Tab-separated table of N, CA, C and O in Angstrom:
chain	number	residue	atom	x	y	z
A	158	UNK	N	124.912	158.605	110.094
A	158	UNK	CA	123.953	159.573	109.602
A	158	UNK	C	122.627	159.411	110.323
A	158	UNK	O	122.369	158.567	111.182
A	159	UNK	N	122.032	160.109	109.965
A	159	UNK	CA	120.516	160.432	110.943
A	159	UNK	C	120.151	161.685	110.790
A	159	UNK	O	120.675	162.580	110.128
A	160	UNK	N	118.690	161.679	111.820
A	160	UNK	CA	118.054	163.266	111.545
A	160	UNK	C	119.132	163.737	113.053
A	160	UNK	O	119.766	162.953	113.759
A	161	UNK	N	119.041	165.203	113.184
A	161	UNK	CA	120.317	165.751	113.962
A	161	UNK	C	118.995	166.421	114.946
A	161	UNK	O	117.954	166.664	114.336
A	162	UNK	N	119.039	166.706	116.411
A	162	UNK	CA	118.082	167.464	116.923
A	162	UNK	C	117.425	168.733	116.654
A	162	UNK	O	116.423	169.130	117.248
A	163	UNK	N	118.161	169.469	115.544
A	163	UNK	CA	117.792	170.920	115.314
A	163	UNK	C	116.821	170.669	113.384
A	163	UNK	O	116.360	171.565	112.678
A	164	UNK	N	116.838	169.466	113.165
A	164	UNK	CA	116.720	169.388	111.962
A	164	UNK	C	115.310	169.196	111.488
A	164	UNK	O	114.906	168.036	111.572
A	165	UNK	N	114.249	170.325	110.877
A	165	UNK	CA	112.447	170.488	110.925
A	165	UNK	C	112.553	169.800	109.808
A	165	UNK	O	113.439	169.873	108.957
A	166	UNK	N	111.405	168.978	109.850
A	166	UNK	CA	110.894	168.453	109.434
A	166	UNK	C	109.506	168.343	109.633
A	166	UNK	O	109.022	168.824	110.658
A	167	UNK	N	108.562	167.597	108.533
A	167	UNK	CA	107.105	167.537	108.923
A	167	UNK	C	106.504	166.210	108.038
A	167	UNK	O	106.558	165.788	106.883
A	168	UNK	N	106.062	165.934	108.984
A	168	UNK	CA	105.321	164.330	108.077
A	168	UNK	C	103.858	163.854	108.684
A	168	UNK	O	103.457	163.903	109.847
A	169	UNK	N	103.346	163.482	107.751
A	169	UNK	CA	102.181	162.931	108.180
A	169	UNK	C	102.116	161.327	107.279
A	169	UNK	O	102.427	161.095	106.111
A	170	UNK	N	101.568	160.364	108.385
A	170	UNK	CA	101.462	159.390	108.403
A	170	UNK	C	99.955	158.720	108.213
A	170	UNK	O	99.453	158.491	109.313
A	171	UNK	N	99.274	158.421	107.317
A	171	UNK	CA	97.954	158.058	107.008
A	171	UNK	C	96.760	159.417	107.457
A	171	UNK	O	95.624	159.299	107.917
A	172	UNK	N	97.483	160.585	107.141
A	172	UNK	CA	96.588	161.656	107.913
A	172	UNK	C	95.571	162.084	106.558
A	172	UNK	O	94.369	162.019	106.814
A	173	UNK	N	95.890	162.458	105.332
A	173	UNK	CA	95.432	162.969	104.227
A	173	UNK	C	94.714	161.537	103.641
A	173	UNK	O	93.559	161.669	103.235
A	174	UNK	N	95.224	160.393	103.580
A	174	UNK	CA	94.460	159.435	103.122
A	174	UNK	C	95.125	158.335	103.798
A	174	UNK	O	96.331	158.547	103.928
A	175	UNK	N	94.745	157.284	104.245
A	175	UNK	CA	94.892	156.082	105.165
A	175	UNK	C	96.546	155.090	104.016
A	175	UNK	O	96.509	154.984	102.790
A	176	UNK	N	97.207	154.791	104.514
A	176	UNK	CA	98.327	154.656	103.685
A	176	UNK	C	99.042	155.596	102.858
A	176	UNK	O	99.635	155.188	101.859
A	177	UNK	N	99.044	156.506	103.097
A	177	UNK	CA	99.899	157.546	102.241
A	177	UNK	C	101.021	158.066	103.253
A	177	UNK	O	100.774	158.597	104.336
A	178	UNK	N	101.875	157.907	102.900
A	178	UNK	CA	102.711	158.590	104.411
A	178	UNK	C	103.690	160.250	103.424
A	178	UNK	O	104.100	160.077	102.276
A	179	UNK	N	103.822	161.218	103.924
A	179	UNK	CA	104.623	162.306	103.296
A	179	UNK	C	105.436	162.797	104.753
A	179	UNK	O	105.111	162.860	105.939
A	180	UNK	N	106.787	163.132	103.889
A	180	UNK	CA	108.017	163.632	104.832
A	180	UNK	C	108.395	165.047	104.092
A	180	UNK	O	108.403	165.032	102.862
A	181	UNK	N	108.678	166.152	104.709
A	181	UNK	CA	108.705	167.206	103.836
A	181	UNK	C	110.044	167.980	104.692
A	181	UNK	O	110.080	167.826	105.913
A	182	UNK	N	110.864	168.607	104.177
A	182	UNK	CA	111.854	169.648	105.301
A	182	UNK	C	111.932	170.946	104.104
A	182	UNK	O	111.799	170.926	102.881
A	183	UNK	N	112.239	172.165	105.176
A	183	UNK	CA	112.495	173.217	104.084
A	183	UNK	C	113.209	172.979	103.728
A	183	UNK	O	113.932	172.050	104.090
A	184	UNK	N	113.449	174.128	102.318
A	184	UNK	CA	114.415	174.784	101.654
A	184	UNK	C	114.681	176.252	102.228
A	184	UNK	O	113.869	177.138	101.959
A	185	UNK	N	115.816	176.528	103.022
A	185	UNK	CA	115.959	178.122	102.704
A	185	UNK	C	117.105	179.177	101.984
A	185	UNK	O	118.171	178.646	101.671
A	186	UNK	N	116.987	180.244	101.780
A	186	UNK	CA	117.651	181.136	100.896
A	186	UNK	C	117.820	182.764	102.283
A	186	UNK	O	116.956	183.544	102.681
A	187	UNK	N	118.874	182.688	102.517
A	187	UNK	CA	119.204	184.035	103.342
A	187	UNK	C	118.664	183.837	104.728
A	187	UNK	O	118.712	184.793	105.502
A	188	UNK	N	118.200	182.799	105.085
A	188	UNK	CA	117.452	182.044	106.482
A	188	UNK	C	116.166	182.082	106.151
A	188	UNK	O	115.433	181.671	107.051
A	189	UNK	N	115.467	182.533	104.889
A	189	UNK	CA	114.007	182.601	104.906
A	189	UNK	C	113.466	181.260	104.122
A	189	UNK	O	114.226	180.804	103.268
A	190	UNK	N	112.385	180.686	104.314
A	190	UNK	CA	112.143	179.400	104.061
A	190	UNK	C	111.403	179.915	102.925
A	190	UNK	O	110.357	180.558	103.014
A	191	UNK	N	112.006	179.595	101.842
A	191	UNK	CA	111.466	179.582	100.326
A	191	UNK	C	110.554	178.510	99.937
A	191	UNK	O	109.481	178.804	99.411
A	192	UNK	N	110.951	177.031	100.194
A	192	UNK	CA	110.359	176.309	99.425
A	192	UNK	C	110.119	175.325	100.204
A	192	UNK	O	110.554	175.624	101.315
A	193	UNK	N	109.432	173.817	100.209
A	193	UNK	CA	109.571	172.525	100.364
A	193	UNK	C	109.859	171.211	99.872
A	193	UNK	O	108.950	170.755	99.179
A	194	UNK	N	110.870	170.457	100.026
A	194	UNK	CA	111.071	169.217	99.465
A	194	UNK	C	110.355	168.439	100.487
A	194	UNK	O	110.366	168.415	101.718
A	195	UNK	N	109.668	167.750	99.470
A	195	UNK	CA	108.652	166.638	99.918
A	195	UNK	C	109.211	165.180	99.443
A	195	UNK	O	109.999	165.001	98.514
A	196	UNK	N	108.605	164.126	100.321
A	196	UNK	CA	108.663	162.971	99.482
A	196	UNK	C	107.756	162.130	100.084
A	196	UNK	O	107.868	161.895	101.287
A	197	UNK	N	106.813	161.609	99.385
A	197	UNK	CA	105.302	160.716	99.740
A	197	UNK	C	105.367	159.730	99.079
A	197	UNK	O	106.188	159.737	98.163
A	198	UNK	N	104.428	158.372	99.320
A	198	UNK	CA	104.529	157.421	99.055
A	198	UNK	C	103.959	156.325	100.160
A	198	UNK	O	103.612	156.814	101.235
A	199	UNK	N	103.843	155.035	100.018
A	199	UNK	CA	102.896	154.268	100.176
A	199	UNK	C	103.478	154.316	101.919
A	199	UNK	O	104.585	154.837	102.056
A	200	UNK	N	102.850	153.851	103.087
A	200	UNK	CA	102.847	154.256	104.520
A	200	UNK	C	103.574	152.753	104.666
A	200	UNK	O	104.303	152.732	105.658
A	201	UNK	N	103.557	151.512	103.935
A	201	UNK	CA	104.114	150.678	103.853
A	201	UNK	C	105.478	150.388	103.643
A	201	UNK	O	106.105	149.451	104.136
A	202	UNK	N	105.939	151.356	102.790
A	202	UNK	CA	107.379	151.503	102.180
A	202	UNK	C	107.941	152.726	103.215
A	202	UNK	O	108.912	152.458	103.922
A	203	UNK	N	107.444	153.806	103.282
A	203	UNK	CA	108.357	154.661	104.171
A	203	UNK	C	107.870	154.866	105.840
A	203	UNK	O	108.406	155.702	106.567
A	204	UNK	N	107.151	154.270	106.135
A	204	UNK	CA	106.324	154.078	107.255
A	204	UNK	C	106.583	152.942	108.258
A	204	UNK	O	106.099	152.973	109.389
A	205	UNK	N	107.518	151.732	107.722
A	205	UNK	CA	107.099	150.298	108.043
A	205	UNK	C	107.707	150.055	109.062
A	205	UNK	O	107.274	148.946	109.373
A	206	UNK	N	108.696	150.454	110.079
A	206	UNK	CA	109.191	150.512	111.074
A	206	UNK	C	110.111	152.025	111.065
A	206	UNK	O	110.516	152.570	110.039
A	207	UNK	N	110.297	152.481	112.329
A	207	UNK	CA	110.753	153.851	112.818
A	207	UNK	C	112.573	154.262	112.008
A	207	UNK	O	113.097	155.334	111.704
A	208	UNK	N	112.971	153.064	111.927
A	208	UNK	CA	114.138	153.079	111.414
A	208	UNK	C	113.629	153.613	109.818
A	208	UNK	O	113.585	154.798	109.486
A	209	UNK	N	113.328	152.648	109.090
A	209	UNK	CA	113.119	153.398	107.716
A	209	UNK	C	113.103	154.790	107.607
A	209	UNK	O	113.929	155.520	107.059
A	210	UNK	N	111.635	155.195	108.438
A	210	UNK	CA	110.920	156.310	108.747
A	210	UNK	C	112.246	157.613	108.916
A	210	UNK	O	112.341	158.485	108.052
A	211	UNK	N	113.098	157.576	110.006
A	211	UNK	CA	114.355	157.842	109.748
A	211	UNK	C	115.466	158.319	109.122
A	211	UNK	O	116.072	159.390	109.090
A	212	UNK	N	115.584	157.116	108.579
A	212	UNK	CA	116.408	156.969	107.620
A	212	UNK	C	115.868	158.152	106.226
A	212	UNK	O	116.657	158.914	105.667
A	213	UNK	N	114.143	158.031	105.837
A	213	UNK	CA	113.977	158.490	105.134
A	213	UNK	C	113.660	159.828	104.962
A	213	UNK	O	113.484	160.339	103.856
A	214	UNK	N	113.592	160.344	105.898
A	214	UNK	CA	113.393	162.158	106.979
A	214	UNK	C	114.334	162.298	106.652
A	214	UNK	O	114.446	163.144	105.765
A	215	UNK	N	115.942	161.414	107.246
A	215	UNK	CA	117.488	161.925	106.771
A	215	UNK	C	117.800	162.539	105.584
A	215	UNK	O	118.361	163.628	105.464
A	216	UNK	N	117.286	161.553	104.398
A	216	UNK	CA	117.765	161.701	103.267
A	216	UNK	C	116.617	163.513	102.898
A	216	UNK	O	117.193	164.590	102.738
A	217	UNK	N	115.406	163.407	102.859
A	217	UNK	CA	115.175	164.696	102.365
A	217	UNK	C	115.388	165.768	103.207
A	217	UNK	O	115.028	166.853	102.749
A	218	UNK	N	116.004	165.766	104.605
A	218	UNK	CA	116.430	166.720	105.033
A	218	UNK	C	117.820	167.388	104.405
A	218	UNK	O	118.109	168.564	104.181
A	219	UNK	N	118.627	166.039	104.199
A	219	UNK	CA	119.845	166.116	103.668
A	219	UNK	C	119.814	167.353	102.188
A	219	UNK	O	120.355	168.417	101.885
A	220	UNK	N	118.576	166.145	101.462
A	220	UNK	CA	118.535	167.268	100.033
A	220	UNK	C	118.371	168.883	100.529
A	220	UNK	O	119.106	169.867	100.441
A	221	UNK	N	117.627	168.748	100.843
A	221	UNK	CA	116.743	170.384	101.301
A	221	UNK	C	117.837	171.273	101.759
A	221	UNK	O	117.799	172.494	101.609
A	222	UNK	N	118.729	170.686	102.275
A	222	UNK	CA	119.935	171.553	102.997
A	222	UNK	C	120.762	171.421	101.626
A	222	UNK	O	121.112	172.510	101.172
A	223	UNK	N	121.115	170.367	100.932
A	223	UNK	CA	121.940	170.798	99.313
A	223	UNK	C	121.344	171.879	98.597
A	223	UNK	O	122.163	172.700	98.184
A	224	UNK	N	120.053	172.127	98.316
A	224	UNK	CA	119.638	172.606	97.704
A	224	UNK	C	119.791	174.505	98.117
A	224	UNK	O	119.963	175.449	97.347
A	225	UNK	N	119.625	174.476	99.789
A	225	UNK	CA	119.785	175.593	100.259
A	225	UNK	C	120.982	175.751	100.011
A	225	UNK	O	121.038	176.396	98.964
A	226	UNK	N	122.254	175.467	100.481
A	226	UNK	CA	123.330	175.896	100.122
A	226	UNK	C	123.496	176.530	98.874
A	226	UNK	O	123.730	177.726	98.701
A	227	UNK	N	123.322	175.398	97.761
A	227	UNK	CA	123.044	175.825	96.327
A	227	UNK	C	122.682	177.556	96.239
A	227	UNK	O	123.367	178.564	96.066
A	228	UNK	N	121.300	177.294	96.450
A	228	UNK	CA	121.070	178.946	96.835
A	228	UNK	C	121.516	179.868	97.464
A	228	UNK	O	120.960	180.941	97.231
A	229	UNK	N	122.521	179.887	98.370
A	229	UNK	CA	123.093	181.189	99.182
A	229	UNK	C	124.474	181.213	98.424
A	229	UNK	O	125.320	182.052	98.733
A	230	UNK	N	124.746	180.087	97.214
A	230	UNK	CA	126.008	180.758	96.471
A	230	UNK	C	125.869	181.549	95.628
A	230	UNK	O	124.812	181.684	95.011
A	231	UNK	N	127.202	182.425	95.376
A	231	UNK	CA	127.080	183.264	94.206
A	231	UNK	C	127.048	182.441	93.061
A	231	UNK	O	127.596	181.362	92.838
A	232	UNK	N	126.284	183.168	92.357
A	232	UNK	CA	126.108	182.398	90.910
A	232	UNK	C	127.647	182.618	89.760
A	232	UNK	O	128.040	183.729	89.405
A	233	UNK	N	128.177	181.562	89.430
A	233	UNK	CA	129.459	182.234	88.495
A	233	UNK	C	128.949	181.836	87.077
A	233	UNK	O	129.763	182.262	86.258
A	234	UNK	N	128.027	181.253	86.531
A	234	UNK	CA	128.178	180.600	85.119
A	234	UNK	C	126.375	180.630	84.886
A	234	UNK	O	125.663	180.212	85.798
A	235	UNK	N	125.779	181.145	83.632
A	235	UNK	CA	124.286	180.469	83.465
A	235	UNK	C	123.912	181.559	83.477
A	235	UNK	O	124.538	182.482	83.997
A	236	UNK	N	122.556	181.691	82.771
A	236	UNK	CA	121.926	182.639	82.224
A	236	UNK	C	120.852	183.400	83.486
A	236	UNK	O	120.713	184.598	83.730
A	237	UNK	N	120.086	182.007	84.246
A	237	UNK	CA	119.451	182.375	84.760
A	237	UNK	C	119.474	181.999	86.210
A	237	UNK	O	118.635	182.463	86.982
C-alpha cells in the first residue's frame, strides 16, 4: 500500500501554526469534488519521518475514495 501517483492530496506541515501538521484528500460525487477529509495533529506524530508522513496521506486518501464510492451508489435502504 502507499499513496499511488495520480492520488491529490494536500498537507501542510507547521504552516498554520509551528507543530501542527494537516493531510487532507477529496471526496468526490459524479467527478465533482464535494467535500474534504482531513486529518491534523501534532507535526511530531504524523510528520516524524517521510514514511509515517506516507503512510498517513495513504490511509485518508484511502477513506476519501470509500466515502466517494459510497456516494456514486444507488441508495437501496434509508430515509435519507
Amino acid at each position: 500500500d502507499g499513496l499511488a501517483s495520480g492520488d491529490a492530496i494536500d498537507m501542510t506541515v507547521d504552516e498554520l501554526e509551528v507543530g501542527l501538521t494537516g493531510i487532507a484528500a477529496p471526496v468526490t460525487a459524479g467527478g465533482t469534488v464535494i467535500a474534504a477529509l482531513g486529518l491534523s495533529g501534532p507535526t511530531s506524530r504524523l510528520a516524524d519521518t517521510p514514511e509515517t508522513t506516507e503512510r498517513m496521506a495513504a490511509d485518508v486518501v484511502a477513506q476519501a475514495s470509500a466515502i466517494s464510492a459510497r456516494l456514486g451508489r444507488p441508495r437501496t435502504e434509508g430515509a435519507a
